[in-house]
Amino acid sequence: MHESSLGKEVLRLVLARADEEGAARVCAVRGWIAETERLAPEAIAFHFEAHARGTKAEGARLDLALRWVEAECKTCRSHYRPEHHLLLCPACGSTEGTVLGETGLAVEAIEVE
């Protein structure tokens, strides 16, 4: 399951950062995931929390906001919200598009003690 590996990777990054900061405990993690990733933020958070058991992030919440993505069609210059990684323009049907902004998943803040 992709959500499980993402939850584990977010945990790895968070724990590394917490160690760099000399933190005793991770309380919360905030970030975002692009809607084009077609993954449920709640599922990633569930797996993050499961993998965090027995670590300094045990009990920490992972809050991922769903971020919408905008694309521009290279053929007709129309702007639209793609439904997935295939950038299918609803105006002309072209698959030649450019994503405007960021995609993927990002951790923006880590709350530690």
mmCIF file with all atom_site columns, C-alpha atoms in Angstrom:
data_model
loop_
_atom_site.group_PDB
_atom_site.id
_atom_site.type_symbol
_atom_site.label_atom_id
_atom_site.label_alt_id
_atom_site.label_comp_id
_atom_site.label_asym_id
_atom_site.label_entity_id
_atom_site.label_seq_id
_atom_site.pdbx_PDB_ins_code
_atom_site.Cartn_x
_atom_site.Cartn_y
_atom_site.Cartn_z
_atom_site.occupancy
_atom_site.B_iso_or_equiv
_atom_site.pdbx_formal_charge
_atom_site.auth_seq_id
_atom_site.auth_comp_id
_atom_site.auth_asym_id
_atom_site.auth_atom_id
_atom_site.pdbx_PDB_model_num
ATOM 1   C CA . MET A 1 1   ? 0.000   0.000  0.000   1.00 0.00 ? 1   MET A CA 1
ATOM 2   C CA . HIS A 1 2   ? 1.422   3.344  -1.095  1.00 0.00 ? 2   HIS A CA 1
ATOM 3   C CA . GLU A 1 3   ? -0.040  5.213  1.886   1.00 0.00 ? 3   GLU A CA 1
ATOM 4   C CA . SER A 1 4   ? 1.878   2.962  4.277   1.00 0.00 ? 4   SER A CA 1
ATOM 5   C CA . SER A 1 5   ? 5.232   3.647  2.628   1.00 0.00 ? 5   SER A CA 1
ATOM 6   C CA . LEU A 1 6   ? 4.494   7.392  2.538   1.00 0.00 ? 6   LEU A CA 1
ATOM 7   C CA . GLY A 1 7   ? 3.527   7.387  6.209   1.00 0.00 ? 7   GLY A CA 1
ATOM 8   C CA . LYS A 1 8   ? 6.760   5.564  7.031   1.00 0.00 ? 8   LYS A CA 1
ATOM 9   C CA . GLU A 1 9   ? 8.859   7.994  4.954   1.00 0.00 ? 9   GLU A CA 1
ATOM 10  C CA . VAL A 1 10  ? 7.238   11.053 6.561   1.00 0.00 ? 10  VAL A CA 1
ATOM 11  C CA . LEU A 1 11  ? 7.982   9.525  9.962   1.00 0.00 ? 11  LEU A CA 1
ATOM 12  C CA . ARG A 1 12  ? 11.627  8.911  8.985   1.00 0.00 ? 12  ARG A CA 1
ATOM 13  C CA . LEU A 1 13  ? 12.044  12.549 7.918   1.00 0.00 ? 13  LEU A CA 1
ATOM 14  C CA . VAL A 1 14  ? 10.265  13.869 11.014  1.00 0.00 ? 14  VAL A CA 1
ATOM 15  C CA . LEU A 1 15  ? 12.364  11.757 13.390  1.00 0.00 ? 15  LEU A CA 1
ATOM 16  C CA . ALA A 1 16  ? 15.576  12.850 11.667  1.00 0.00 ? 16  ALA A CA 1
ATOM 17  C CA . ARG A 1 17  ? 14.584  16.497 12.033  1.00 0.00 ? 17  ARG A CA 1
ATOM 18  C CA . ALA A 1 18  ? 13.566  15.983 15.676  1.00 0.00 ? 18  ALA A CA 1
ATOM 19  C CA . ASP A 1 19  ? 16.963  14.392 16.378  1.00 0.00 ? 19  ASP A CA 1
ATOM 20  C CA . GLU A 1 20  ? 18.732  17.337 14.710  1.00 0.00 ? 20  GLU A CA 1
ATOM 21  C CA . GLU A 1 21  ? 16.808  19.695 16.988  1.00 0.00 ? 21  GLU A CA 1
ATOM 22  C CA . GLY A 1 22  ? 17.503  17.599 20.092  1.00 0.00 ? 22  GLY A CA 1
ATOM 23  C CA . ALA A 1 23  ? 13.772  17.141 20.692  1.00 0.00 ? 23  ALA A CA 1
ATOM 24  C CA . ALA A 1 24  ? 12.556  14.596 23.208  1.00 0.00 ? 24  ALA A CA 1
ATOM 25  C CA . ARG A 1 25  ? 9.126   14.194 21.620  1.00 0.00 ? 25  ARG A CA 1
ATOM 26  C CA . VAL A 1 26  ? 7.239   14.991 18.418  1.00 0.00 ? 26  VAL A CA 1
ATOM 27  C CA . CYS A 1 27  ? 3.760   16.360 19.155  1.00 0.00 ? 27  CYS A CA 1
ATOM 28  C CA . ALA A 1 28  ? 2.360   17.203 15.730  1.00 0.00 ? 28  ALA A CA 1
ATOM 29  C CA . VAL A 1 29  ? 3.267   17.367 12.064  1.00 0.00 ? 29  VAL A CA 1
ATOM 30  C CA . ARG A 1 30  ? 1.580   19.623 9.514   1.00 0.00 ? 30  ARG A CA 1
ATOM 31  C CA . GLY A 1 31  ? 1.842   19.497 5.744   1.00 0.00 ? 31  GLY A CA 1
ATOM 32  C CA . TRP A 1 32  ? -0.015  19.067 2.486   1.00 0.00 ? 32  TRP A CA 1
ATOM 33  C CA . ILE A 1 33  ? -0.563  16.617 -0.342  1.00 0.00 ? 33  ILE A CA 1
ATOM 34  C CA . ALA A 1 34  ? -1.568  17.526 -3.887  1.00 0.00 ? 34  ALA A CA 1
ATOM 35  C CA . GLU A 1 35  ? -4.985  16.254 -4.932  1.00 0.00 ? 35  GLU A CA 1
ATOM 36  C CA . THR A 1 36  ? -3.445  14.822 -8.119  1.00 0.00 ? 36  THR A CA 1
ATOM 37  C CA . GLU A 1 37  ? -1.640  12.234 -5.979  1.00 0.00 ? 37  GLU A CA 1
ATOM 38  C CA . ARG A 1 38  ? -5.027  10.523 -5.554  1.00 0.00 ? 38  ARG A CA 1
ATOM 39  C CA . LEU A 1 39  ? -4.191  9.509  -1.979  1.00 0.00 ? 39  LEU A CA 1
ATOM 40  C CA . ALA A 1 40  ? -6.268  10.031 1.136   1.00 0.00 ? 40  ALA A CA 1
ATOM 41  C CA . PRO A 1 41  ? -4.525  12.252 3.707   1.00 0.00 ? 41  PRO A CA 1
ATOM 42  C CA . GLU A 1 42  ? -6.334  10.327 6.460   1.00 0.00 ? 42  GLU A CA 1
ATOM 43  C CA . ALA A 1 43  ? -4.859  7.026  5.271   1.00 0.00 ? 43  ALA A CA 1
ATOM 44  C CA . ILE A 1 44  ? -1.327  8.432  5.259   1.00 0.00 ? 44  ILE A CA 1
ATOM 45  C CA . ALA A 1 45  ? -1.905  9.841  8.761   1.00 0.00 ? 45  ALA A CA 1
ATOM 46  C CA . PHE A 1 46  ? -3.197  6.459  9.949   1.00 0.00 ? 46  PHE A CA 1
ATOM 47  C CA . HIS A 1 47  ? -0.049  4.712  8.719   1.00 0.00 ? 47  HIS A CA 1
ATOM 48  C CA . PHE A 1 48  ? 2.197   7.470  10.090  1.00 0.00 ? 48  PHE A CA 1
ATOM 49  C CA . GLU A 1 49  ? 0.653   6.965  13.532  1.00 0.00 ? 49  GLU A CA 1
ATOM 50  C CA . ALA A 1 50  ? 0.969   3.174  13.279  1.00 0.00 ? 50  ALA A CA 1
ATOM 51  C CA . HIS A 1 51  ? 4.653   3.355  12.290  1.00 0.00 ? 51  HIS A CA 1
ATOM 52  C CA . ALA A 1 52  ? 5.294   5.943  15.042  1.00 0.00 ? 52  ALA A CA 1
ATOM 53  C CA . ARG A 1 53  ? 4.483   3.495  17.849  1.00 0.00 ? 53  ARG A CA 1
ATOM 54  C CA . GLY A 1 54  ? 7.521   3.034  20.062  1.00 0.00 ? 54  GLY A CA 1
ATOM 55  C CA . THR A 1 55  ? 9.276   6.147  18.734  1.00 0.00 ? 55  THR A CA 1
ATOM 56  C CA . LYS A 1 56  ? 9.491   9.724  20.004  1.00 0.00 ? 56  LYS A CA 1
ATOM 57  C CA . ALA A 1 57  ? 6.653   10.500 17.555  1.00 0.00 ? 57  ALA A CA 1
ATOM 58  C CA . GLU A 1 58  ? 4.224   8.087  19.215  1.00 0.00 ? 58  GLU A CA 1
ATOM 59  C CA . GLY A 1 59  ? 0.927   9.901  19.743  1.00 0.00 ? 59  GLY A CA 1
ATOM 60  C CA . ALA A 1 60  ? 1.829   12.715 17.317  1.00 0.00 ? 60  ALA A CA 1
ATOM 61  C CA . ARG A 1 61  ? -0.818  13.747 14.824  1.00 0.00 ? 61  ARG A CA 1
ATOM 62  C CA . LEU A 1 62  ? -0.110  14.145 11.139  1.00 0.00 ? 62  LEU A CA 1
ATOM 63  C CA . ASP A 1 63  ? -2.372  16.776 9.589   1.00 0.00 ? 63  ASP A CA 1
ATOM 64  C CA . LEU A 1 64  ? -2.165  16.839 5.798   1.00 0.00 ? 64  LEU A CA 1
ATOM 65  C CA . ALA A 1 65  ? -4.242  19.399 3.943   1.00 0.00 ? 65  ALA A CA 1
ATOM 66  C CA . LEU A 1 66  ? -5.402  18.502 0.465   1.00 0.00 ? 66  LEU A CA 1
ATOM 67  C CA . ARG A 1 67  ? -3.963  21.064 -1.963  1.00 0.00 ? 67  ARG A CA 1
ATOM 68  C CA . TRP A 1 68  ? -5.562  21.587 -5.341  1.00 0.00 ? 68  TRP A CA 1
ATOM 69  C CA . VAL A 1 69  ? -3.406  21.784 -8.421  1.00 0.00 ? 69  VAL A CA 1
ATOM 70  C CA . GLU A 1 70  ? -3.789  24.052 -11.443 1.00 0.00 ? 70  GLU A CA 1
ATOM 71  C CA . ALA A 1 71  ? -2.546  23.210 -14.927 1.00 0.00 ? 71  ALA A CA 1
ATOM 72  C CA . GLU A 1 72  ? -2.243  25.112 -18.184 1.00 0.00 ? 72  GLU A CA 1
ATOM 73  C CA . CYS A 1 73  ? -2.878  23.457 -21.544 1.00 0.00 ? 73  CYS A CA 1
ATOM 74  C CA . LYS A 1 74  ? 0.021   23.961 -23.967 1.00 0.00 ? 74  LYS A CA 1
ATOM 75  C CA . THR A 1 75  ? -2.364  23.638 -26.904 1.00 0.00 ? 75  THR A CA 1
ATOM 76  C CA . CYS A 1 76  ? -5.236  26.016 -26.079 1.00 0.00 ? 76  CYS A CA 1
ATOM 77  C CA . ARG A 1 77  ? -3.755  27.835 -23.024 1.00 0.00 ? 77  ARG A CA 1
ATOM 78  C CA . SER A 1 78  ? -6.798  26.952 -20.945 1.00 0.00 ? 78  SER A CA 1
ATOM 79  C CA . HIS A 1 79  ? -6.299  26.739 -17.152 1.00 0.00 ? 79  HIS A CA 1
ATOM 80  C CA . TYR A 1 80  ? -7.912  23.791 -15.369 1.00 0.00 ? 80  TYR A CA 1
ATOM 81  C CA . ARG A 1 81  ? -7.722  21.486 -12.350 1.00 0.00 ? 81  ARG A CA 1
ATOM 82  C CA . PRO A 1 82  ? -6.383  18.095 -13.464 1.00 0.00 ? 82  PRO A CA 1
ATOM 83  C CA . GLU A 1 83  ? -8.041  15.059 -11.937 1.00 0.00 ? 83  GLU A CA 1
ATOM 84  C CA . HIS A 1 84  ? -4.826  13.016 -11.859 1.00 0.00 ? 84  HIS A CA 1
ATOM 85  C CA . HIS A 1 85  ? -1.280  12.929 -13.240 1.00 0.00 ? 85  HIS A CA 1
ATOM 86  C CA . LEU A 1 86  ? -2.590  12.657 -16.805 1.00 0.00 ? 86  LEU A CA 1
ATOM 87  C CA . LEU A 1 87  ? -3.060  16.322 -17.649 1.00 0.00 ? 87  LEU A CA 1
ATOM 88  C CA . LEU A 1 88  ? -6.152  15.972 -19.837 1.00 0.00 ? 88  LEU A CA 1
ATOM 89  C CA . CYS A 1 89  ? -7.451  19.405 -20.853 1.00 0.00 ? 89  CYS A CA 1
ATOM 90  C CA . PRO A 1 90  ? -11.246 19.563 -20.483 1.00 0.00 ? 90  PRO A CA 1
ATOM 91  C CA . ALA A 1 91  ? -11.435 22.312 -23.133 1.00 0.00 ? 91  ALA A CA 1
ATOM 92  C CA . CYS A 1 92  ? -9.600  20.690 -26.060 1.00 0.00 ? 92  CYS A CA 1
ATOM 93  C CA . GLY A 1 93  ? -8.725  17.142 -24.925 1.00 0.00 ? 93  GLY A CA 1
ATOM 94  C CA . SER A 1 94  ? -4.970  17.639 -25.198 1.00 0.00 ? 94  SER A CA 1
ATOM 95  C CA . THR A 1 95  ? -2.675  15.780 -22.807 1.00 0.00 ? 95  THR A CA 1
ATOM 96  C CA . GLU A 1 96  ? 0.041   18.397 -23.266 1.00 0.00 ? 96  GLU A CA 1
ATOM 97  C CA . GLY A 1 97  ? -0.211  20.413 -20.087 1.00 0.00 ? 97  GLY A CA 1
ATOM 98  C CA . THR A 1 98  ? 2.037   22.083 -17.567 1.00 0.00 ? 98  THR A CA 1
ATOM 99  C CA . VAL A 1 99  ? 1.421   21.943 -13.838 1.00 0.00 ? 99  VAL A CA 1
ATOM 100 C CA . LEU A 1 100 ? 1.473   25.387 -12.248 1.00 0.00 ? 100 LEU A CA 1
ATOM 101 C CA . GLY A 1 101 ? 2.742   25.158 -8.680  1.00 0.00 ? 101 GLY A CA 1
ATOM 102 C CA . GLU A 1 102 ? 3.797   22.240 -6.557  1.00 0.00 ? 102 GLU A CA 1
ATOM 103 C CA . THR A 1 103 ? 2.684   18.625 -6.551  1.00 0.00 ? 103 THR A CA 1
ATOM 104 C CA . GLY A 1 104 ? 3.503   15.721 -4.281  1.00 0.00 ? 104 GLY A CA 1
ATOM 105 C CA . LEU A 1 105 ? 3.586   15.824 -0.500  1.00 0.00 ? 105 LEU A CA 1
ATOM 106 C CA . ALA A 1 106 ? 5.369   18.251 1.801   1.00 0.00 ? 106 ALA A CA 1
ATOM 107 C CA . VAL A 1 107 ? 5.900   18.602 5.538   1.00 0.00 ? 107 VAL A CA 1
ATOM 108 C CA . GLU A 1 108 ? 5.649   22.278 6.492   1.00 0.00 ? 108 GLU A CA 1
ATOM 109 C CA . ALA A 1 109 ? 5.949   22.231 10.279  1.00 0.00 ? 109 ALA A CA 1
ATOM 110 C CA . ILE A 1 110 ? 6.915   19.882 13.094  1.00 0.00 ? 110 ILE A CA 1
ATOM 111 C CA . GLU A 1 111 ? 5.884   20.628 16.676  1.00 0.00 ? 111 GLU A CA 1
ATOM 112 C CA . VAL A 1 112 ? 8.325   19.160 19.207  1.00 0.00 ? 112 VAL A CA 1
ATOM 113 C CA . GLU A 1 113 ? 9.090   19.285 22.928  1.00 0.00 ? 113 GLU A CA 1
#
